[in-house]
Structures are given as C-alpha cells and as structure tokens.
Tab-separated table of C-alpha atoms in Angstrom:
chain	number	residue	atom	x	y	z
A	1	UNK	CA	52.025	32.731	48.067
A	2	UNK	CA	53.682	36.109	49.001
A	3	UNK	CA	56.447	36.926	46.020
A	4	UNK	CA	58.573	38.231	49.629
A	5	UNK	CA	58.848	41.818	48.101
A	6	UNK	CA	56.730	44.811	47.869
A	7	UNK	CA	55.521	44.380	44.588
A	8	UNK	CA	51.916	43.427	44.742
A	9	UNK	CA	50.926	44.793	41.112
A	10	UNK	CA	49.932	41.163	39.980
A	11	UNK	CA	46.965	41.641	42.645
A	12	UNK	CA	45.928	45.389	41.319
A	13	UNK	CA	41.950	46.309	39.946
A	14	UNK	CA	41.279	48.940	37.920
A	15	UNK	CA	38.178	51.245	37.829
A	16	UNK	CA	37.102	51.071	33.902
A	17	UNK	CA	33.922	53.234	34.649
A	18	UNK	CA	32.077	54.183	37.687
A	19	UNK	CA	28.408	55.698	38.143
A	20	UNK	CA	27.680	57.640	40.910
A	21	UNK	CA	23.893	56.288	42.472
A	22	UNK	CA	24.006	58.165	45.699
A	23	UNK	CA	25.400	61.198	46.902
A	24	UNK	CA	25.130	61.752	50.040
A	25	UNK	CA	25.575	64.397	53.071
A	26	UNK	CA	27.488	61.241	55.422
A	27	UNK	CA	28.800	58.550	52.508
A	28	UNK	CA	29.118	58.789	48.621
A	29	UNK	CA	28.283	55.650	46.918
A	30	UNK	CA	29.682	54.547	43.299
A	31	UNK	CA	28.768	51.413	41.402
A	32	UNK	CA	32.002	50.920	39.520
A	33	UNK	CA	33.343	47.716	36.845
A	34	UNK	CA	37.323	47.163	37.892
A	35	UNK	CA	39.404	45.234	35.390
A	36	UNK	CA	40.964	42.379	37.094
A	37	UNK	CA	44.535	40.816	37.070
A	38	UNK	CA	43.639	38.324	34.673
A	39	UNK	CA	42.085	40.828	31.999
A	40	UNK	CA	38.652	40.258	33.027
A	41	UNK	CA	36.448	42.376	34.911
A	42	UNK	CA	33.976	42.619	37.684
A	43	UNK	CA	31.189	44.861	39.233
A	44	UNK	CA	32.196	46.564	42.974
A	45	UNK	CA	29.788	48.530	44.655
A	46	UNK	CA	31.892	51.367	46.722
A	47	UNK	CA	30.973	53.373	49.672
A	48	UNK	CA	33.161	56.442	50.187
A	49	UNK	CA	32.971	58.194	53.945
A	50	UNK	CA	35.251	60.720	55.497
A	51	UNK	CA	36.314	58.837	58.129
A	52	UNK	CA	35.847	58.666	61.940
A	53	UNK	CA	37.742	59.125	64.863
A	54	UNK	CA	37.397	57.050	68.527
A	55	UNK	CA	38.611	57.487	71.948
A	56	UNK	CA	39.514	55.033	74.646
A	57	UNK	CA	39.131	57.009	77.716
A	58	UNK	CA	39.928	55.802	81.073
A	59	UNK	CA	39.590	57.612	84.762
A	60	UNK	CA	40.859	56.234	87.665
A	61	UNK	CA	39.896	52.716	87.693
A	62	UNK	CA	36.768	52.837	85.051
A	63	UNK	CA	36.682	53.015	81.064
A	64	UNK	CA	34.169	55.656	79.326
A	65	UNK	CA	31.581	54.289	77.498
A	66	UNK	CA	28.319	55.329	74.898
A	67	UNK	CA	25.149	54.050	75.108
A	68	UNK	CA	23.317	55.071	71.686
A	69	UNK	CA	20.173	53.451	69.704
A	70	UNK	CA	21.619	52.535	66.154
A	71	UNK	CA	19.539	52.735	62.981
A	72	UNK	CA	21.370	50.874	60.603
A	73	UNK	CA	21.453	48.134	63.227
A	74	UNK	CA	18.053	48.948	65.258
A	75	UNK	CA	19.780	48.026	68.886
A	76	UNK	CA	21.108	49.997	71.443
A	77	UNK	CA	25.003	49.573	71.381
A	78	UNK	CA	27.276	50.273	73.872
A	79	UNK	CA	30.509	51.947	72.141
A	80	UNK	CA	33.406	54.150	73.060
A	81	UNK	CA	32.954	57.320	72.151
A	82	UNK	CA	33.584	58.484	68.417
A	83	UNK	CA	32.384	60.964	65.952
A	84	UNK	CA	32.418	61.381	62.386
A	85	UNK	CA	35.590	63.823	60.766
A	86	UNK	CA	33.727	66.739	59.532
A	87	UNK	CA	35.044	68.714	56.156
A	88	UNK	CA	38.053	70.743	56.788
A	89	UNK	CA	38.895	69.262	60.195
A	90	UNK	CA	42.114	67.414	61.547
A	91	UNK	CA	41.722	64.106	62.956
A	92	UNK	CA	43.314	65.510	66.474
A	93	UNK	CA	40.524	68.388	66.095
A	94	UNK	CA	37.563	65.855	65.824
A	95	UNK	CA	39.034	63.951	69.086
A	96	UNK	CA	39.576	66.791	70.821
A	97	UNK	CA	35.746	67.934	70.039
A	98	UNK	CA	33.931	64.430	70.248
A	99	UNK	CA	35.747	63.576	73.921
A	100	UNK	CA	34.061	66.559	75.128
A	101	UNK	CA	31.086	66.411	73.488
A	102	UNK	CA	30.069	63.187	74.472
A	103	UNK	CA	31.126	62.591	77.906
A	104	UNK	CA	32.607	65.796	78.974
A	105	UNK	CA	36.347	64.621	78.810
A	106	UNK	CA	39.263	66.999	78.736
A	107	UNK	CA	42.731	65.353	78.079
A	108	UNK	CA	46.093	66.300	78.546
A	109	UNK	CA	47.645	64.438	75.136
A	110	UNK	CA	45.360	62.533	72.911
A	111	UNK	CA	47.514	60.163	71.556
A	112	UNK	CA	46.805	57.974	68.488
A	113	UNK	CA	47.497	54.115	68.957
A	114	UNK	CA	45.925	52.462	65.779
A	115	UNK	CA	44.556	53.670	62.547
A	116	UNK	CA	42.375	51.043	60.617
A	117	UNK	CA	39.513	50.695	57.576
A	118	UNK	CA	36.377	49.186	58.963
A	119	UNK	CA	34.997	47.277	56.272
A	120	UNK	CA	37.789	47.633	53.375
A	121	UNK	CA	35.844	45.185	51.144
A	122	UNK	CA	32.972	48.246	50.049
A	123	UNK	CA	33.938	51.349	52.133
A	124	UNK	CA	37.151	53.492	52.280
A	125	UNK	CA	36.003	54.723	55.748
A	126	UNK	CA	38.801	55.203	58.818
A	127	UNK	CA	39.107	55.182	61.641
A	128	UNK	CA	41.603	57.118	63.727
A	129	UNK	CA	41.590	55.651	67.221
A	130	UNK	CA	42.692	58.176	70.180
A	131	UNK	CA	44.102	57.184	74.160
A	132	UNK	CA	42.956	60.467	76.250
A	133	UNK	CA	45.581	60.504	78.840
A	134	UNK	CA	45.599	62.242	82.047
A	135	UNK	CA	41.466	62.654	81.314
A	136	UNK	CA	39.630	64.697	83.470
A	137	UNK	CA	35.509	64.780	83.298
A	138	UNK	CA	33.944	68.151	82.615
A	139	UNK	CA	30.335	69.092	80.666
A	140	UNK	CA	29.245	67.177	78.195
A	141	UNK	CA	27.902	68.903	75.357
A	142	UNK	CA	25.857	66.957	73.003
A	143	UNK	CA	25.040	67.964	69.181
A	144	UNK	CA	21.520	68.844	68.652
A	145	UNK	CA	20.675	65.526	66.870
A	146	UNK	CA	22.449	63.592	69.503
A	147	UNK	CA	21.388	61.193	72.457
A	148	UNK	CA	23.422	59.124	74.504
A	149	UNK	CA	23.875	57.789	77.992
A	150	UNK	CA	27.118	58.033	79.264
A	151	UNK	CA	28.479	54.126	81.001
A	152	UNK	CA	31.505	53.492	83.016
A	153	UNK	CA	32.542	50.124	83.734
A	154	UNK	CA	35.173	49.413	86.124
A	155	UNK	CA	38.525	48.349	84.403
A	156	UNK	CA	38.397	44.542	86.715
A	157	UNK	CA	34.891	44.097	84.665
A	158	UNK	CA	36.187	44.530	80.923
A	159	UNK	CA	37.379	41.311	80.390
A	160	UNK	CA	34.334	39.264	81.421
A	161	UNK	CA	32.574	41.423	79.498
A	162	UNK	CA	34.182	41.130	76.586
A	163	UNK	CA	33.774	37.420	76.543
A	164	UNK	CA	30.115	38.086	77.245
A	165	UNK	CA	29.585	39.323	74.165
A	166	UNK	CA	28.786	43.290	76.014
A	167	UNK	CA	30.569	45.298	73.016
A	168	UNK	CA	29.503	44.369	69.897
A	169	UNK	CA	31.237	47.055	67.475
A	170	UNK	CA	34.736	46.669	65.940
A	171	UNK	CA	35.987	49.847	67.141
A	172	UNK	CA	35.146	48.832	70.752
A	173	UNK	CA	36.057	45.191	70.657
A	174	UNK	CA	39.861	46.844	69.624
A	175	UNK	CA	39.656	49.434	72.756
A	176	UNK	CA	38.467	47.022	75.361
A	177	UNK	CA	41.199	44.338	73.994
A	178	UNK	CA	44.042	47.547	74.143
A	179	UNK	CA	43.443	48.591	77.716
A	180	UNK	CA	42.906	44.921	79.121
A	181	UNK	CA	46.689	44.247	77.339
A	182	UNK	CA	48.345	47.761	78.854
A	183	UNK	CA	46.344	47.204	82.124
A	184	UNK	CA	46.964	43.475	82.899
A	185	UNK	CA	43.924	42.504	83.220
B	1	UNK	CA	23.943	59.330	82.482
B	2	UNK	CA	22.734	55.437	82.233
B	3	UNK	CA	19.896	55.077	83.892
B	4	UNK	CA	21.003	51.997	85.591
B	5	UNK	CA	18.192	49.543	83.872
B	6	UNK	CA	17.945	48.435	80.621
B	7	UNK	CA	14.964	50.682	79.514
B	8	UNK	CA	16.761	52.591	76.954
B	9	UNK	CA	13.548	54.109	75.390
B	10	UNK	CA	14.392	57.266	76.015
B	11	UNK	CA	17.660	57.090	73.607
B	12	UNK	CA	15.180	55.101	70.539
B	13	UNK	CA	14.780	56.778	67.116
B	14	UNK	CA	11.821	55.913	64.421
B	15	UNK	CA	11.947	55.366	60.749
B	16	UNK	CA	9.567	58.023	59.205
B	17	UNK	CA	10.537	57.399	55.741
B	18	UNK	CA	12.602	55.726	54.018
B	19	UNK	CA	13.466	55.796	49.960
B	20	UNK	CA	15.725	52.956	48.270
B	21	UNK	CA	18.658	54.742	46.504
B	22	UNK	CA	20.607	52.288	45.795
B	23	UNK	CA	19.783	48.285	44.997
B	24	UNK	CA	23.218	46.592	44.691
B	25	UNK	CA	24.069	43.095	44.916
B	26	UNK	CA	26.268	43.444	47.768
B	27	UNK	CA	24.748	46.604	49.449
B	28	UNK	CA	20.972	47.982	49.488
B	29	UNK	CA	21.132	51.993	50.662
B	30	UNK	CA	18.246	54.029	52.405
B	31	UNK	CA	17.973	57.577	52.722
B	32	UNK	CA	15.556	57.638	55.866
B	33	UNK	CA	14.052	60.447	57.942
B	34	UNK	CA	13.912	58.944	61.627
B	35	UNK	CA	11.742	60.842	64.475
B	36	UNK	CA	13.706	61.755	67.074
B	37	UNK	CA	13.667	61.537	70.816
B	38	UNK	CA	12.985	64.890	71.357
B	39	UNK	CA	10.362	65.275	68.912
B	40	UNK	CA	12.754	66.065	66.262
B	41	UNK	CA	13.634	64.813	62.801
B	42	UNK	CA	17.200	63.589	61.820
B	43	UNK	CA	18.279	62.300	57.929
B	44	UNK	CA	19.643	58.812	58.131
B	45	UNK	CA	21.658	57.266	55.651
B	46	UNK	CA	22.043	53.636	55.752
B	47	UNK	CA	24.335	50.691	54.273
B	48	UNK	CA	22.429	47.223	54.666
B	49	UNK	CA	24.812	44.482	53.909
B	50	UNK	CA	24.496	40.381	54.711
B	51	UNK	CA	27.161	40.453	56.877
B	52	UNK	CA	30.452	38.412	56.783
B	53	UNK	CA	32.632	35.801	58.363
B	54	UNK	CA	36.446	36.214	59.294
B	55	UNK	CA	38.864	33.454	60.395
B	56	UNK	CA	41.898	33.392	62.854
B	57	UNK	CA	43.732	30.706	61.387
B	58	UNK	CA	47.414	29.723	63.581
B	59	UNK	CA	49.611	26.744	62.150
B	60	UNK	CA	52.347	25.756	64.062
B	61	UNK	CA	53.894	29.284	65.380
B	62	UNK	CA	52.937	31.124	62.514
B	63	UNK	CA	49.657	33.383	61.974
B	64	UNK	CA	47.761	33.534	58.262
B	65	UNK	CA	46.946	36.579	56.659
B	66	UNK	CA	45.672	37.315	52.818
B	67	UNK	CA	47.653	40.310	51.280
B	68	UNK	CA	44.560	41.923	48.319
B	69	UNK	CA	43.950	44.785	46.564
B	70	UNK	CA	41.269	46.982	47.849
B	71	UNK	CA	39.524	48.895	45.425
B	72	UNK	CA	37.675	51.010	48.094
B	73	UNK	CA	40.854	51.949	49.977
B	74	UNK	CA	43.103	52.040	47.123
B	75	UNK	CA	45.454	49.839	48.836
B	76	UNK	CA	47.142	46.313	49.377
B	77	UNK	CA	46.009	45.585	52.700
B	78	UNK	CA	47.140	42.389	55.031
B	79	UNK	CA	44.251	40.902	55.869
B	80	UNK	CA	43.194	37.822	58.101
B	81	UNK	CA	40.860	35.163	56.036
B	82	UNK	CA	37.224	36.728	55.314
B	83	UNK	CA	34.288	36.781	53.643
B	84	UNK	CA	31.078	37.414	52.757
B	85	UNK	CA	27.866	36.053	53.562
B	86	UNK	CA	25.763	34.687	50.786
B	87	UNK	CA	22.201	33.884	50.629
B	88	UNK	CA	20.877	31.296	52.322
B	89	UNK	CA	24.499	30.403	53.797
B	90	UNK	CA	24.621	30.116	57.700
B	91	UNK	CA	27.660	31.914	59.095
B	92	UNK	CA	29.302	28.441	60.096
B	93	UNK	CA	28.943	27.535	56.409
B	94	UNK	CA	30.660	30.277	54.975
B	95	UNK	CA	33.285	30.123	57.559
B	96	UNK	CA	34.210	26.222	56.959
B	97	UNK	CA	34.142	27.769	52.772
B	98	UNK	CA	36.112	31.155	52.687
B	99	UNK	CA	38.975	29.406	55.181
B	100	UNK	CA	39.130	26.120	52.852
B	101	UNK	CA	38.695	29.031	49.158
B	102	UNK	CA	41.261	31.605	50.952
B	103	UNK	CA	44.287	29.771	52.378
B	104	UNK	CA	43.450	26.121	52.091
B	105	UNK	CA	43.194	25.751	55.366
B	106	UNK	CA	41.000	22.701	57.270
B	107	UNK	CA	39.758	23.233	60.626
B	108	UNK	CA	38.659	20.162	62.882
B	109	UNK	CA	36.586	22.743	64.866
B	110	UNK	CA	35.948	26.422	64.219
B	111	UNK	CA	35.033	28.117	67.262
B	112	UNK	CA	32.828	31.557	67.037
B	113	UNK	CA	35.116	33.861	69.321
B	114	UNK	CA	33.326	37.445	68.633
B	115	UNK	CA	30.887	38.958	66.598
B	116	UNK	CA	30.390	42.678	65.917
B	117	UNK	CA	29.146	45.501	63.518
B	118	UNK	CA	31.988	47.268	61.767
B	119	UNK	CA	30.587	50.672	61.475
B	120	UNK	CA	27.020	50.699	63.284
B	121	UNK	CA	26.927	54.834	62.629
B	122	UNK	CA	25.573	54.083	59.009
B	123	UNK	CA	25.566	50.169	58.114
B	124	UNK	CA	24.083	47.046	59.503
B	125	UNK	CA	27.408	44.644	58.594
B	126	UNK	CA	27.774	42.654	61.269
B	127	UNK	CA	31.214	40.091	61.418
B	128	UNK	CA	31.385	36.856	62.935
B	129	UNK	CA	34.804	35.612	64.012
B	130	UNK	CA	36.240	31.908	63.855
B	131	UNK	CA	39.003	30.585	65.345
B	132	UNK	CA	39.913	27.507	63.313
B	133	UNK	CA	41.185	25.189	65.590
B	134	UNK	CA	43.575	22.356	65.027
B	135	UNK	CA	43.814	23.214	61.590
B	136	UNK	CA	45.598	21.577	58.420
B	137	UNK	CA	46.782	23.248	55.047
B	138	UNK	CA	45.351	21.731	51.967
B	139	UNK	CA	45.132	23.643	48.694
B	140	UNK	CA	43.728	27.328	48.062
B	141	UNK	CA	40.503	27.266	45.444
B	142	UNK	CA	39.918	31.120	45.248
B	143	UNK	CA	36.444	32.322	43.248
B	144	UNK	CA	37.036	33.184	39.830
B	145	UNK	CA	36.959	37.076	40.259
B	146	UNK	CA	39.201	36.849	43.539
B	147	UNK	CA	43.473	37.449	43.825
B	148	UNK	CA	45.149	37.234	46.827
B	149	UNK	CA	48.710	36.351	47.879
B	150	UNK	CA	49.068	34.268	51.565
B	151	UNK	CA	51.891	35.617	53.748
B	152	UNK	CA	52.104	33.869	57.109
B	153	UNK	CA	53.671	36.122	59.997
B	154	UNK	CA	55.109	34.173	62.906
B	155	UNK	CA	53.564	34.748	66.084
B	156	UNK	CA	56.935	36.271	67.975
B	157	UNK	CA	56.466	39.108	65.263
B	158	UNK	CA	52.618	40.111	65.718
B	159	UNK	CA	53.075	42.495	68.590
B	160	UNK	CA	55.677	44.475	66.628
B	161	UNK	CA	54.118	44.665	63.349
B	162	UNK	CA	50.363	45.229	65.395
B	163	UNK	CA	52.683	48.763	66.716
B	164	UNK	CA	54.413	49.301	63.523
B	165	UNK	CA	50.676	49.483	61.782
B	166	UNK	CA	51.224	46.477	59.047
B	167	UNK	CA	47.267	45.470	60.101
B	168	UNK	CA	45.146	48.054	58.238
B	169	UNK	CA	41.923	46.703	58.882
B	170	UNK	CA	39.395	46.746	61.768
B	171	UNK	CA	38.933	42.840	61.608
B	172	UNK	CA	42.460	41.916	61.697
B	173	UNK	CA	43.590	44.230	64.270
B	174	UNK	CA	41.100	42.649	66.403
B	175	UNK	CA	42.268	39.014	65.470
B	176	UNK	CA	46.059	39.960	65.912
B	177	UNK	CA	45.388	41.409	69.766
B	178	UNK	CA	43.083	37.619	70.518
B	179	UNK	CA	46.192	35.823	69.034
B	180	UNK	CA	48.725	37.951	71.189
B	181	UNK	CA	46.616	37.960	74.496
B	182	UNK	CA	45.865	34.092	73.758
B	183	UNK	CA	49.243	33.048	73.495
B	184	UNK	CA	50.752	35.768	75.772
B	185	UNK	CA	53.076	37.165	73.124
C-alpha cells in the first residue's frame, strides 16, 4: 500500500553494471543487472531513444491523420502525425517541423496537452504530444526516406471509429480520446 | 493523399537484410536495411517484444494504480495494472494473472476494451487492455523480483490529476480518459 508521502525509496533499483550491445543511430540499447529493494538483483534489458513528439490537428470539422507502412509491426497504421526529436532540437521545434512536413499544417500556437513514456517497462522514450490551434493546410514536405498518405476523418466519425478498433497506436488512441472529450462527441 | 481504397502498396517497405544485435529475454533487436518505395534503401532499427496486457481496474468510486520504480525512465511512475506477456500465455491469461499478482484484484469478467502498439516507429509491442469488471480485492502475490506500492485515486479526482500530469505513461493516460468518458467525470 502507498506509505501516503513522497518517499518511494523502498521501491528504488540500482544499475550495478551495464553493457552496452547496440548502439544505434535511432535507440541505444544496454543490458544492465539493477540491485533490488530487497538486496537481490535482477537482469533489465534497456532501450534508450530521444524521444518523439505528436500532433493532434484538427480543421474545420475533420482531424489530420497518417497513413504509413510500419516495419517493426509490418501493417499499415493509421496515426497522427509525429516525428522523432532530432539532436540539438526543442520539442516545440520538432512540432513545428513535423506538422508541416507531414501534412502541410501551419499553426498559430502549438500547445502541449500531455507528456507521457510509451513503454516505461524497457524504453525511456517520450512523447511530447502537441494541439495545433488555429491550423491552416499548406505544402507538405516529406523527408527523403518518408511515405505517407495524408487521411482526414470527419470529427462525427472518431468515436465509432475508435470503438472499431481504426487506431491502433497509443499515441493516437490518447488524441482521438482528447478531441472526442473537448469536442462532445 | 489517401487514395480512397485500401491498396496501400504504394506506401510498403521490404526487409533486405536484417542482422540480430541483440538476443535478450525480454527484447530481440534487428538492424535491417528495408527497400524502399521509391527504389531506395532506408536503415531500420527494430525492438521485437511479446507484447503485454494492462488492466483498468474501478472498485467502488475509486480507480487502481501501481506506483514502481522505472529503471528505464529513472522515475516512480503511477501506473495502471500491467504486464508482460509470457510464452505460451494467451493475453486473457496473463490479464486474469498480473490483475490477481499486482493489486489482488478478482474480476468476474474482463472485457478487452483496446489494443494498440506503443511505439510502432521502431518496436512491435503491442498492448491489450482489460477492463475488469465487477471486480473484488483479495490479496497481492507480486513475482519475486517485482516492488510496487497500490495507491487508489478516486474517480472525482482523475480529470484533475490527468491535467496536472500525475499519469506518466502512455497506457495509463489512455485508461484514465476511458474511465473519465465512461463515467462522465
């Protein structure tokens, strides 16, 4: 049970030695033994990531969407769009760079409505997620190694398709479930 | 633009190569070269994990979460009821386990309300979520090499400590905005 105060050191790992197996350009992964609370100790396999950014973008009465085939997952996925923070940049650059980018969007105020780790259990990646407001659609202006299709689907849709199963990536799920609770829908 | 079917052939990548760099217990890691649509060739680098299970658990008017250490994040996050997937173990298995293991809770039905990939960009984990419905505490019996505290939020508080960012985590976040939407908080 929760000791009701903020001291959570009884629940605290330490790394006791940590090899590095792969070094990547997009994630850094460590194999690492932690000593444990009870002065034993355990194996944890770590992937370290820069982090991410993602945008809910809405126009009028539709919500921006990517199409993109996934690797890791072989399947097409329909996300919102997002990008990877590159080295040396500001959260609020990437989201300014990856809403025009991928579907041409120019925003008045990005503002940021939830910050979150994807998969805390192995990975330290984050994910800053973005509301454009007062979006307007320009160019889009893919990277070289980039292909997408750009889908909008009418704000009176999203909730049906949510429960149809349409959006099958965390970052999405919490975008659709944001604008159908600030829309009413 | 979509194309308005579902042929989405013209977005596909190919696996050209692939090496094994990293052979974990929990994670297996690729460093592929995929073909491109274009003709090109792209480096891929790619987290293959079993997957997991996480549980919305409600008793009464209060909410359970699991505060833990993450070694990955460095950080004590509040988490709703998860886990891993182990071999041979069908989702529904390890769902009816990790709820009884984390929080001692007993569910007379747990009903799958989403599933989705937590970061598709560069890893295959893919999360099923339970509600556990009707459910009844009984004691916690966590593994061996597992501390975690259970705090239990009541459900008036949620959609203030959803805005003041208490939920760290991609599957919470998307557990907290079901609970609030389902019970119109």
């Amino acid at each position: 049970m929760s000791t009701g105060n903020n001291d959570f050191s009884h629940l605290k790992e330490e790394i006791i030695s940590s090899e590095r197996v792969f070094d990547g350009k997009v994630i850094k992964v460590d194999h690492s033994k932690v000593g444990l609370p009870d002065g034993g100790s355990a194996d944890r396999e770590i992937v370290y990531h820069k982090g991410a950014v993602a945008l809910v973008a809405v126009e009028g009465e539709e919500m921006f969407f990517v199409r993109q085939y996934r690797v890791a997952t072989d399947d097409f996925l329909l996300e919102i769009p997002a990008g990877k923070i590159e080295v040396g940049e500001a959260p609020d650059e990437t989201a300014v760079k990856e809403l025009k980018e991928e579907i041409g969007g120019v925003s008045e105020k990005l503002r940021k409505i939830y910050g979150f780790y994807v998969s805390p259990g192995f990975s330290n990646e984050y994910v800053h997620l973005y509301e454009a407001e007062n979006m307007v659609i320009d160019e889009q202006s893919l990277d070289e190694d980039e292909f997408l299709d750009i889908v909008k689907i009418k704000l009176s849709d999203l909730t049906t398709r949510l429960e149809d199963g349409a959006f099958q990536d965390a970052k999405t799920v919490i975008a659709v479930q944001y604008v159908i609770a600030k829309f009413n829908l």
